[in-house]
Tab-separated table of C-alpha atoms in Angstrom:
chain	number	residue	atom	x	y	z
C	1492	MET	CA	22.343	-2.830	13.601
C	1493	GLY	CA	21.078	-5.512	16.176
C	1494	LEU	CA	19.290	-8.373	16.936
C	1495	ALA	CA	17.488	-10.208	14.064
C	1496	ILE	CA	16.253	-13.696	13.043
C	1497	LEU	CA	14.874	-14.888	9.856
C	1498	ALA	CA	11.256	-15.981	8.693
C	1499	ARG	CA	9.234	-16.654	6.147
C	1500	LYS	CA	6.590	-14.327	4.595
C	1501	ILE	CA	3.184	-15.852	5.018
C	1502	GLY	CA	0.958	-13.136	3.535
C	1503	MET	CA	-1.180	-10.226	4.339
C	1504	THR	CA	-4.208	-9.206	5.024
C	1505	GLN	CA	-6.796	-6.758	6.890
C	1506	LEU	CA	-6.854	-6.567	10.792
C	1507	PHE	CA	-8.335	-4.260	12.972
C	1508	PRO	CA	-5.965	-3.849	16.117
C	1509	ASP	CA	-7.047	-0.737	17.130
C	1510	GLY	CA	-10.648	-0.130	15.565
C	1511	SER	CA	-9.688	0.849	12.027
C	1512	ALA	CA	-8.710	-1.477	8.938
C	1513	VAL	CA	-5.175	-1.938	8.788
C	1514	GLY	CA	-3.124	-3.460	5.826
C	1515	THR	CA	-0.968	-6.044	7.908
C	1516	THR	CA	1.617	-8.976	6.952
C	1517	VAL	CA	1.616	-12.202	8.742
C	1518	ILE	CA	5.217	-13.732	8.788
C	1519	GLU	CA	5.927	-17.079	10.061
C	1520	THR	CA	9.797	-17.825	12.213
C	1521	GLN	CA	11.283	-20.902	13.657
C	1522	PRO	CA	14.132	-20.123	16.281
C	1523	CYS	CA	17.509	-19.618	14.678
C	1524	THR	CA	20.581	-21.318	16.154
C	1525	VAL	CA	23.894	-19.602	17.019
C	1526	VAL	CA	26.237	-21.431	15.075
C	1527	GLN	CA	29.586	-18.725	15.410
C	1528	ILE	CA	30.271	-15.959	18.132
C	1529	LYS	CA	32.840	-13.440	16.370
C	1530	THR	CA	34.183	-11.545	18.157
C	1531	VAL	CA	36.660	-7.844	17.527
C	1532	GLU	CA	39.533	-9.562	18.833
C	1533	THR	CA	39.195	-12.671	16.224
C	1534	ASP	CA	37.162	-11.232	13.579
C	1535	GLY	CA	37.596	-7.424	14.595
C	1536	TYR	CA	34.093	-6.818	14.611
C	1537	ASN	CA	31.506	-8.232	16.985
C	1538	ALA	CA	28.296	-10.424	15.322
C	1539	ILE	CA	26.813	-13.893	15.695
C	1540	GLN	CA	25.690	-15.817	12.906
C	1541	LEU	CA	22.937	-17.369	13.200
C	1542	ALA	CA	21.167	-20.589	10.958
C	1543	TYR	CA	17.605	-20.697	10.099
C	1544	GLY	CA	15.621	-23.687	8.706
C	1545	GLU	CA	17.216	-26.963	9.591
C	1546	VAL	CA	17.891	-29.536	6.349
C	1547	PRO	CA	19.436	-32.848	6.441
C	1548	ASP	CA	23.241	-33.061	6.286
C	1549	ARG	CA	23.212	-34.229	3.014
C	1550	LYS	CA	21.446	-30.922	1.743
C	1551	VAL	CA	24.872	-28.942	2.101
C	1552	THR	CA	27.808	-28.618	0.939
C	1553	ARG	CA	30.628	-30.611	2.615
C	1554	PRO	CA	32.392	-27.428	3.931
C	1555	LEU	CA	29.263	-25.935	5.274
C	1556	ARG	CA	28.639	-28.959	7.127
C	1557	GLY	CA	32.249	-29.039	8.707
C	1558	HIS	CA	31.251	-25.633	9.441
C	1559	TYR	CA	28.024	-26.569	11.250
C	1560	GLN	CA	29.505	-29.703	12.801
C	1561	LYS	CA	32.257	-27.517	14.406
C	1562	ALA	CA	29.852	-25.390	16.497
C	1563	GLY	CA	28.027	-28.420	17.019
C	1564	VAL	CA	24.559	-27.848	15.491
C	1565	ALA	CA	22.495	-30.073	12.900
C	1566	SER	CA	22.772	-28.003	9.189
C	1567	HIS	CA	20.780	-25.411	8.268
C	1568	ARG	CA	19.485	-24.159	4.535
C	1569	HIS	CA	20.319	-20.163	5.182
C	1570	LEU	CA	23.020	-18.117	7.200
C	1571	PHE	CA	23.041	-14.764	8.436
C	1572	GLU	CA	25.152	-12.510	10.642
C	1573	ALA	CA	23.385	-10.095	13.235
C	1574	ARG	CA	25.572	-7.628	14.737
C	1575	ILE	CA	25.415	-6.995	18.170
C	1576	ASP	CA	27.665	-5.246	20.455
C	1577	ASP	CA	27.475	-7.942	23.346
C	1578	PRO	CA	28.304	-11.613	21.760
C	1579	SER	CA	29.492	-12.981	24.771
C	1580	ALA	CA	25.689	-12.876	25.778
C	1581	TYR	CA	25.366	-16.110	23.820
C	1582	LYS	CA	27.121	-19.517	23.113
C	1583	LEU	CA	27.191	-21.354	20.396
C	1584	GLY	CA	23.889	-23.985	19.885
C	1585	ASP	CA	21.691	-20.827	21.516
C	1586	GLN	CA	18.097	-20.235	20.157
C	1587	VAL	CA	17.201	-16.771	18.829
C	1588	GLY	CA	13.478	-16.693	18.411
C	1589	LEU	CA	10.478	-14.197	18.146
C	1590	GLU	CA	10.611	-13.697	22.207
C	1591	ILE	CA	13.158	-10.414	20.866
C	1592	PHE	CA	10.151	-8.587	19.551
C	1593	ALA	CA	7.766	-7.393	21.910
C	1594	GLU	CA	3.844	-6.435	20.717
C	1595	GLY	CA	4.336	-2.715	20.279
C	1596	GLU	CA	8.493	-2.035	18.862
C	1597	LYS	CA	9.254	-1.245	15.371
C	1598	VAL	CA	11.123	-3.505	13.271
C	1599	ASP	CA	13.525	-3.218	10.173
C	1600	VAL	CA	12.670	-6.022	7.568
C	1601	VAL	CA	15.118	-7.061	4.961
C	1602	GLY	CA	14.256	-8.866	1.931
C	1603	THR	CA	14.183	-9.695	-1.551
C	1604	SER	CA	11.820	-7.874	-3.761
C	1605	ARG	CA	9.816	-9.529	-6.228
C	1606	GLY	CA	11.359	-10.213	-9.822
C	1607	LEU	CA	10.066	-8.227	-12.721
C	1608	GLY	CA	12.470	-9.128	-15.276
C	1609	PHE	CA	13.528	-6.620	-17.694
C	1610	GLN	CA	11.502	-4.117	-17.755
C	1611	GLY	CA	10.697	-0.776	-20.008
C	1612	VAL	CA	10.818	2.617	-18.340
C	1613	VAL	CA	7.142	3.059	-17.512
C	1614	LYS	CA	7.253	0.020	-14.773
C	1615	ARG	CA	10.259	0.815	-13.611
C	1616	TRP	CA	10.840	4.628	-13.077
C	1617	ASP	CA	7.141	5.721	-13.521
C	1618	PHE	CA	7.703	7.749	-16.561
C	1619	ALA	CA	4.406	8.601	-18.018
C	1620	GLY	CA	5.162	7.296	-21.717
C	1621	GLY	CA	3.618	9.151	-24.819
C	1622	PRO	CA	0.118	9.317	-26.417
C	1623	ALA	CA	-1.345	6.336	-27.228
C	1624	SER	CA	-3.268	7.561	-30.508
C	1625	HIS	CA	-3.810	10.671	-32.399
C	1626	GLY	CA	-0.845	9.326	-34.824
C	1627	SER	CA	1.680	9.179	-32.063
C	1628	HIS	CA	4.360	6.551	-32.987
C	1629	PHE	CA	6.095	7.276	-29.508
C	1630	HIS	CA	4.380	5.035	-27.182
C	1631	ARG	CA	6.624	3.596	-23.994
C	1632	ARG	CA	9.588	4.682	-25.193
C	1633	PRO	CA	12.395	6.598	-22.733
C	1634	GLY	CA	13.159	9.680	-24.582
C	1635	SER	CA	16.297	11.769	-25.256
C	1636	VAL	CA	18.765	10.419	-23.244
C	1637	GLY	CA	21.353	13.176	-22.874
C	1638	ASN	CA	22.840	16.149	-24.727
C	1639	CYS	CA	24.861	16.911	-27.414
C	1640	VAL	CA	28.655	17.146	-28.040
C	1641	ASN	CA	28.582	19.034	-23.700
C	1642	PRO	CA	29.188	16.245	-22.182
C	1643	GLY	CA	29.002	13.811	-25.489
C	1644	ARG	CA	27.780	10.764	-23.192
C	1645	VAL	CA	25.089	10.105	-21.496
C	1646	VAL	CA	25.039	10.942	-16.880
C	1647	LYS	CA	25.744	8.075	-15.144
C	1648	GLY	CA	22.716	6.794	-13.135
C	1649	LYS	CA	20.429	8.136	-16.096
C	1650	LYS	CA	17.327	5.891	-15.948
C	1651	LEU	CA	16.780	3.256	-18.056
C	1652	PRO	CA	14.988	-0.245	-19.262
C	1653	GLY	CA	16.848	-2.922	-17.108
C	1654	GLN	CA	15.915	-5.669	-14.421
C	1655	THR	CA	13.502	-4.788	-12.039
C	1656	GLY	CA	12.802	-5.677	-8.629
C	1657	ASN	CA	14.457	-9.147	-7.169
C	1658	ARG	CA	16.594	-6.814	-5.184
C	1659	ARG	CA	17.652	-6.723	-1.754
C	1660	ILE	CA	15.343	-3.987	-0.099
C	1661	THR	CA	15.146	-2.822	3.362
C	1662	VAL	CA	11.602	-1.530	5.078
C	1663	LYS	CA	12.500	0.339	8.146
C	1664	GLY	CA	10.515	1.064	11.026
C	1665	LEU	CA	7.283	-1.495	10.657
C	1666	LYS	CA	5.197	-2.102	14.077
C	1667	VAL	CA	4.668	-5.137	15.114
C	1668	LEU	CA	0.790	-5.907	16.067
C	1669	ARG	CA	1.452	-9.497	17.666
C	1670	VAL	CA	3.818	-11.537	18.465
C	1671	ASP	CA	2.385	-14.806	18.659
C	1672	PRO	CA	4.945	-17.633	20.339
C	1673	GLY	CA	3.127	-20.667	20.373
C	1674	ARG	CA	2.455	-20.705	16.365
C	1675	ASN	CA	5.823	-19.077	15.680
C	1676	LEU	CA	3.757	-16.078	14.147
C	1677	ILE	CA	4.507	-12.468	14.277
C	1678	VAL	CA	2.121	-9.630	12.549
C	1679	LEU	CA	3.502	-6.829	11.054
C	1680	LYS	CA	1.376	-3.369	10.225
C	1681	GLY	CA	2.169	-2.581	6.512
C	1682	SER	CA	3.969	-4.298	3.707
C	1683	THR	CA	7.165	-6.109	3.550
C	1684	PRO	CA	9.205	-6.511	0.403
C	1685	GLY	CA	8.825	-10.243	-1.743
C	1686	ALA	CA	6.078	-12.595	-2.560
C	1687	ARG	CA	4.567	-14.960	-0.185
C	1688	GLY	CA	7.120	-17.730	1.391
C	1689	THR	CA	9.973	-15.384	0.989
C	1690	ILE	CA	12.496	-15.409	3.952
C	1691	LEU	CA	12.654	-12.230	5.356
C	1692	GLN	CA	15.182	-10.643	8.213
C	1693	LEU	CA	13.416	-9.252	10.875
C	1694	ARG	CA	15.755	-7.048	12.926
C	1695	LYS	CA	15.483	-4.818	15.814
C	1696	SER	CA	15.100	-1.365	14.802
C	1697	ASN	CA	17.068	1.863	16.418
C	1698	GLY	CA	15.274	4.535	14.629
D	609	MET	CA	0.253	-21.107	3.997
D	610	ASP	CA	-2.715	-20.095	3.302
D	611	ASN	CA	-4.377	-21.953	6.706
D	612	ILE	CA	-2.170	-19.572	8.342
D	613	LEU	CA	-3.615	-16.667	7.220
D	614	ARG	CA	-7.151	-18.208	7.478
D	615	ALA	CA	-6.502	-18.822	11.046
D	616	VAL	CA	-5.040	-15.465	11.673
D	617	GLU	CA	-8.108	-13.446	10.320
D	618	LYS	CA	-10.749	-16.064	12.125
D	619	GLU	CA	-9.718	-15.014	15.741
D	620	HIS	CA	-10.470	-11.047	14.329
D	621	LEU	CA	-13.956	-12.313	12.779
D	622	GLN	CA	-16.583	-10.658	15.336
D	623	GLU	CA	-20.027	-12.402	15.866
D	624	ARG	CA	-22.198	-11.772	13.232
D	625	GLY	CA	-25.921	-13.494	12.631
D	626	GLU	CA	-26.714	-14.854	9.234
D	627	PHE	CA	-27.987	-12.354	6.887
D	628	SER	CA	-27.706	-12.603	2.642
D	629	SER	CA	-28.662	-10.123	0.098
D	630	GLY	CA	-32.142	-8.875	0.134
D	631	ASP	CA	-32.816	-9.166	3.495
D	632	ILE	CA	-33.663	-6.273	5.529
D	633	VAL	CA	-30.974	-5.400	8.522
D	634	ARG	CA	-30.111	-2.753	11.060
D	635	ILE	CA	-26.939	-1.458	11.462
D	636	HIS	CA	-25.548	-0.019	14.832
D	637	GLU	CA	-22.094	1.858	14.119
D	638	ARG	CA	-20.091	3.370	16.684
D	639	ILE	CA	-19.159	6.635	16.219
D	640	SER	CA	-16.799	8.372	17.994
D	641	GLU	CA	-16.686	11.873	17.974
D	642	GLY	CA	-14.218	13.593	20.318
D	643	ALA	CA	-14.319	11.839	23.680
D	644	LYS	CA	-17.989	11.095	23.395
D	645	GLU	CA	-19.175	7.933	21.760
D	646	ARG	CA	-22.647	7.188	19.779
D	647	ILE	CA	-23.984	4.626	18.139
D	648	GLN	CA	-25.689	5.346	14.267
D	649	VAL	CA	-28.509	2.938	13.455
D	650	PHE	CA	-28.813	2.511	9.431
D	651	GLU	CA	-31.526	0.312	8.419
D	652	GLY	CA	-32.190	-0.991	4.986
D	653	ILE	CA	-31.744	-3.681	2.693
D	654	VAL	CA	-28.348	-6.178	2.043
D	655	LEU	CA	-27.294	-5.131	-1.760
D	656	LYS	CA	-24.052	-6.927	-1.791
D	657	ARG	CA	-21.928	-9.056	0.360
D	658	SER	CA	-18.303	-9.012	-1.030
D	659	GLY	CA	-14.739	-9.986	-0.026
D	660	PRO	CA	-13.158	-13.112	2.155
D	661	GLY	CA	-12.204	-13.009	5.535
D	662	THR	CA	-12.011	-9.632	7.625
D	663	ARG	CA	-12.122	-7.819	4.569
D	664	GLU	CA	-15.578	-8.903	3.918
D	665	MET	CA	-18.331	-5.922	3.219
D	666	VAL	CA	-21.670	-5.697	3.055
D	667	THR	CA	-23.516	-2.551	0.903
D	668	VAL	CA	-27.104	-1.783	2.349
D	669	ARG	CA	-29.414	0.641	0.670
D	670	LYS	CA	-32.548	2.694	2.130
D	671	ILE	CA	-34.694	5.428	0.741
D	672	SER	CA	-33.861	8.560	3.009
D	673	SER	CA	-36.522	11.263	2.267
D	674	GLY	CA	-36.891	10.169	-1.206
D	675	ILE	CA	-33.290	9.798	-2.111
D	676	GLY	CA	-32.133	6.464	-2.316
D	677	VAL	CA	-28.656	5.642	0.128
D	678	GLU	CA	-26.376	2.907	0.340
D	679	LYS	CA	-23.316	2.661	2.785
D	680	THR	CA	-21.134	0.009	2.524
D	681	TYR	CA	-19.711	-1.329	5.896
D	682	PRO	CA	-17.015	-3.684	6.626
D	683	VAL	CA	-18.413	-6.688	8.270
D	684	HIS	CA	-16.054	-7.791	10.959
D	685	SER	CA	-15.081	-3.810	11.922
D	686	PRO	CA	-15.191	-3.798	15.994
D	687	LYS	CA	-17.059	-0.389	15.305
D	688	ILE	CA	-19.885	-2.121	14.348
D	689	GLU	CA	-21.349	-2.968	17.387
D	690	LYS	CA	-23.819	-5.096	15.748
D	691	ILE	CA	-25.653	-6.386	13.009
D	692	GLU	CA	-29.277	-6.982	13.211
D	693	LEU	CA	-31.529	-8.853	10.927
D	694	VAL	CA	-34.979	-7.674	10.615
D	695	LYS	CA	-36.677	-9.092	7.764
D	696	LYS	CA	-35.628	-12.328	6.040
D	697	TYR	CA	-36.330	-12.382	2.227
D	698	HIS	CA	-35.891	-14.596	-0.412
D	699	ILE	CA	-34.541	-12.884	-3.829
D	700	ARG	CA	-32.816	-14.895	-6.666
D	701	GLN	CA	-30.218	-12.514	-7.212
D	702	ALA	CA	-27.026	-12.447	-5.026
D	703	LYS	CA	-26.289	-8.855	-6.119
D	704	PRO	CA	-30.124	-7.401	-6.580
D	705	TYR	CA	-28.928	-4.337	-8.482
D	706	TYR	CA	-32.187	-3.711	-9.884
D	707	LEU	CA	-33.753	-2.602	-6.549
D	708	ARG	CA	-31.671	0.681	-7.782
D	709	ARG	CA	-33.771	1.416	-10.671
D	710	LEU	CA	-37.439	0.002	-8.972
D	711	ARG	CA	-39.830	3.125	-8.265
D	712	ARG	CA	-41.890	1.355	-5.360
D	713	ILE	CA	-39.631	-0.142	-2.887
D	714	ARG	CA	-40.186	0.177	0.796
């Protein structure tokens, strides 16, 4: 794992980092606040709990408000944990921002992919589908899903229609092209999960 | 959100003089062959400019030894040394594709 922050996806554009045109993602961050420090002694593992996106107290439930008050920080919309080796380097209320990333470094991005709803097998699993015409009635169906008496059931994990997208996706090893602390922007090479405005977790890549 | 994207793109835009469809321009393209770098010039009439921001492309057409040749360049690529305006023409179309069918041109 590693140190991470939350950020908001602004959108994609094409830039020329070293001459060639490259698809890039622009991401806006805010510094995250340390809310809880977890150690092996107290919790069985080392981590810091971070909060992102300050909101008024009335926007969070009372139990959560108490949690923030205990740490002496303002209420935030998002809470997450970063597993780090040495949590004693941080104390409650510390800010972690995009300065943890350097240009040229690699990051992992965790986010929720765009939800496409209940989709058939052609969109969901790239099945080829059948002929559109020439008397064919087999258009976008999944076809046969199993054998006969043996095994007498459909194998687990069979690719069938269902909910597509809207699940947690991790993209590993995206290169940091630019870090702009003034405007709290970070520019990555390549694409990240989700639509514009999605909250993403940017994590130091260990790969 | 879009404003932020625009602002980021803006920093990567190159200083290109004004030119539009129908104009004759000279495009100086930097071509690197191994360690060596040279500049190739392509002069022709602008057929279209398309796309927003850093993604803008320009298509230039010329007649090269009797054959029509069209090249499309990214306007804001740093590999384009400069775009020189040779002659301004007033045309009525934004995309003068009819030039492709004209027998006599230049």
